PDB file of C-alpha atoms in Angstrom:
ATOM      1  CA  PHE A   1      74.664 102.252 119.711  1.00 76.00           C
ATOM      2  CA  TYR A   2      74.347  98.795 118.161  1.00 91.00           C
ATOM      3  CA  ALA A   3      76.967  97.484 115.745  1.00 93.00           C
ATOM      4  CA  GLN A   4      74.304  95.767 113.622  1.00 93.00           C
ATOM      5  CA  ASP A   5      72.859  99.247 112.891  1.00 96.00           C
ATOM      6  CA  VAL A   6      76.020 100.123 110.910  1.00 96.00           C
ATOM      7  CA  ASP A   7      75.726  99.834 107.137  1.00 98.00           C
ATOM      8  CA  PRO A   8      78.997  98.021 106.305  1.00 97.00           C
ATOM      9  CA  GLU A   9      78.855  99.198 102.690  1.00 97.00           C
ATOM     10  CA  THR A  10      79.432 102.787 103.910  1.00 98.00           C
ATOM     11  CA  CYS A  11      82.488 101.915 106.002  1.00 98.00           C
ATOM     12  CA  VAL A  12      85.957 103.069 105.010  1.00 98.00           C
ATOM     13  CA  PHE A  13      89.039 102.106 107.020  1.00 98.00           C
ATOM     14  CA  SER A  14      92.116 104.147 106.189  1.00 97.00           C
ATOM     15  CA  GLY A  15      90.937 104.670 102.607  1.00 97.00           C
ATOM     16  CA  ALA A  16      89.705 101.127 101.907  1.00 98.00           C
ATOM     17  CA  GLY A  17      86.224  99.640 101.834  1.00 98.00           C
ATOM     18  CA  PRO A  18      85.544  96.248 103.407  1.00 98.00           C
ATOM     19  CA  ILE A  19      85.829  93.140 101.235  1.00 98.00           C
ATOM     20  CA  ARG A  20      83.481  91.174 103.542  1.00 97.00           C
ATOM     21  CA  TRP A  21      81.800  91.478 106.932  1.00 97.00           C
ATOM     22  CA  ASN A  22      79.611  89.735 109.460  1.00 96.00           C
ATOM     23  CA  THR A  23      78.218  90.232 112.947  1.00 94.00           C
ATOM     24  CA  GLU A  24      79.122  88.020 115.878  1.00 95.00           C
ATOM     25  CA  ASP A  25      79.362  88.302 119.670  1.00 96.00           C
ATOM     26  CA  VAL A  26      83.166  88.359 119.727  1.00 94.00           C
ATOM     27  CA  ASP A  27      83.606  89.471 123.336  1.00 94.00           C
ATOM     28  CA  HIS A  28      80.731  87.348 124.721  1.00 96.00           C
ATOM     29  CA  ASP A  29      78.900  90.309 126.261  1.00 95.00           C
ATOM     30  CA  GLY A  30      75.540  89.503 124.664  1.00 94.00           C
ATOM     31  CA  ASP A  31      75.805  92.232 121.986  1.00 93.00           C
ATOM     32  CA  TYR A  32      76.600  91.595 118.345  1.00 94.00           C
ATOM     33  CA  ASP A  33      79.892  93.065 117.135  1.00 95.00           C
ATOM     34  CA  MET A  34      80.573  94.130 113.529  1.00 95.00           C
ATOM     35  CA  ILE A  35      83.580  92.364 112.007  1.00 96.00           C
ATOM     36  CA  LEU A  36      84.933  94.018 108.870  1.00 97.00           C
ATOM     37  CA  HIS A  37      87.677  92.516 106.692  1.00 97.00           C
ATOM     38  CA  PHE A  38      89.882  94.715 104.509  1.00 97.00           C
ATOM     39  CA  ASN A  39      92.503  94.049 101.865  1.00 95.00           C
ATOM     40  CA  THR A  40      95.624  95.333 103.627  1.00 91.00           C
ATOM     41  CA  GLN A  41      97.236  96.351 100.329  1.00 92.00           C
ATOM     42  CA  GLU A  42      94.406  98.862  99.811  1.00 96.00           C
ATOM     43  CA  LEU A  43      94.918 100.639 103.153  1.00 96.00           C
ATOM     44  CA  ASP A  44      96.302 104.152 102.989  1.00 96.00           C
ATOM     45  CA  LEU A  45      98.995 103.498 105.602  1.00 95.00           C
ATOM     46  CA  GLU A  46     102.761 103.962 105.530  1.00 93.00           C
ATOM     47  CA  THR A  47     105.395 102.030 107.478  1.00 91.00           C
ATOM     48  CA  ASP A  48     105.573 104.927 109.954  1.00 94.00           C
ATOM     49  CA  SER A  49     101.771 105.273 110.395  1.00 96.00           C
ATOM     50  CA  THR A  50     100.730 105.273 114.049  1.00 97.00           C
ATOM     51  CA  GLU A  51      96.939 105.588 113.804  1.00 97.00           C
ATOM     52  CA  ALA A  52      94.076 104.701 111.489  1.00 98.00           C
ATOM     53  CA  THR A  53      90.434 105.786 111.266  1.00 98.00           C
ATOM     54  CA  LEU A  54      87.245 103.906 110.454  1.00 98.00           C
ATOM     55  CA  LYS A  55      84.309 105.975 109.166  1.00 98.00           C
ATOM     56  CA  GLY A  56      80.833 104.963 108.112  1.00 98.00           C
ATOM     57  CA  GLU A  57      77.103 105.434 108.631  1.00 98.00           C
ATOM     58  CA  THR A  58      74.273 103.650 110.319  1.00 97.00           C
ATOM     59  CA  TYR A  59      71.319 102.543 108.228  1.00 97.00           C
ATOM     60  CA  ASN A  60      69.425 105.652 109.398  1.00 97.00           C
ATOM     61  CA  GLY A  61      72.234 107.978 108.235  1.00 97.00           C
ATOM     62  CA  MET A  62      74.048 108.721 111.503  1.00 97.00           C
ATOM     63  CA  GLN A  63      77.764 109.304 110.869  1.00 97.00           C
ATOM     64  CA  ILE A  64      80.208 107.185 112.861  1.00 97.00           C
ATOM     65  CA  ALA A  65      83.988 107.431 113.210  1.00 97.00           C
ATOM     66  CA  GLY A  66      86.669 105.922 115.367  1.00 97.00           C
ATOM     67  CA  THR A  67      90.447 106.253 115.462  1.00 98.00           C
ATOM     68  CA  ASP A  68      92.949 103.989 117.154  1.00 97.00           C
ATOM     69  CA  SER A  69      96.671 103.319 117.193  1.00 97.00           C
ATOM     70  CA  VAL A  70      98.237 100.908 114.699  1.00 95.00           C
ATOM     71  CA  GLN A  71     101.628  99.292 114.368  1.00 94.00           C
ATOM     72  CA  ILE A  72     102.759  98.443 110.854  1.00 91.00           C
ATOM     73  CA  VAL A  73     104.646  95.151 110.578  1.00 88.00           C
ATOM     74  CA  PRO A  74     107.059  95.093 107.625  1.00 79.00           C
ATOM     75  CA  ASP A  75     106.145  92.618 104.900  1.00 75.00           C
ATOM     76  CA  SER A  76     109.429  90.741 105.345  1.00 68.00           C
ATOM     77  CA  VAL A  77     108.340  89.699 108.868  1.00 56.00           C
ATOM     78  CA  GLY A  78     105.053  88.314 107.560  1.00 54.00           C
ATOM     79  CA  LYS A  79     106.895  86.593 104.708  1.00 57.00           C
ATOM     80  CA  GLU A  80     109.333  84.944 107.154  1.00 53.00           C
ATOM     81  CA  ARG A  81     106.420  83.601 109.227  1.00 55.00           C
ATOM     82  CA  HIS A  82     104.737  82.294 106.080  1.00 53.00           C
ATOM     83  CA  ASP A  83     107.972  80.652 104.922  1.00 57.00           C
ATOM     84  CA  ARG A  84     108.413  78.894 108.299  1.00 55.00           C
ATOM     85  CA  LYS A  85     104.838  77.587 108.158  1.00 54.00           C
ATOM     86  CA  SER A  86     105.382  76.387 104.577  1.00 55.00           C
ATOM     87  CA  LYS A  87     108.548  74.511 105.590  1.00 56.00           C
ATOM     88  CA  LYS A  88     106.701  72.804 108.483  1.00 53.00           C
ATOM     89  CA  HIS A  89     103.906  71.818 106.088  1.00 51.00           C
ATOM     90  CA  ASP A  90     106.439  70.434 103.587  1.00 53.00           C
ATOM     91  CA  LYS A  91     108.091  68.301 106.301  1.00 51.00           C
ATOM     92  CA  LYS A  92     104.715  66.853 107.375  1.00 50.00           C
ATOM     93  CA  PHE A  93     103.809  66.167 103.756  1.00 51.00           C
ATOM     94  CA  LYS A  94     107.085  64.320 103.121  1.00 54.00           C
ATOM     95  CA  LYS A  95     106.671  62.207 106.281  1.00 51.00           C
ATOM     96  CA  GLY A  96     103.187  61.205 105.140  1.00 51.00           C
ATOM     97  CA  LYS A  97     104.457  59.660 101.868  1.00 43.00           C
TER      98      LYS A  97
END
């Protein structure tokens, strides 16, 4: 099985299609890996979801599917991280003036 054989336009991850993709040797094993990017707001996941599934097809029509565990991080945690980064950026910007 080669990741570059997967037709990314057929892929669906927890109800959402990819917004962009590329292939790259992420784990440095000599094989290309498929990297799919999804809009997280489009995923069909709840705060208590514990697994998600990716489905798709290869260019020759073979069905593929994989399921793995997920951990949903509440939006407030992501917002707090973003706010801290913004404050650091603001401090650097003010020092530069």
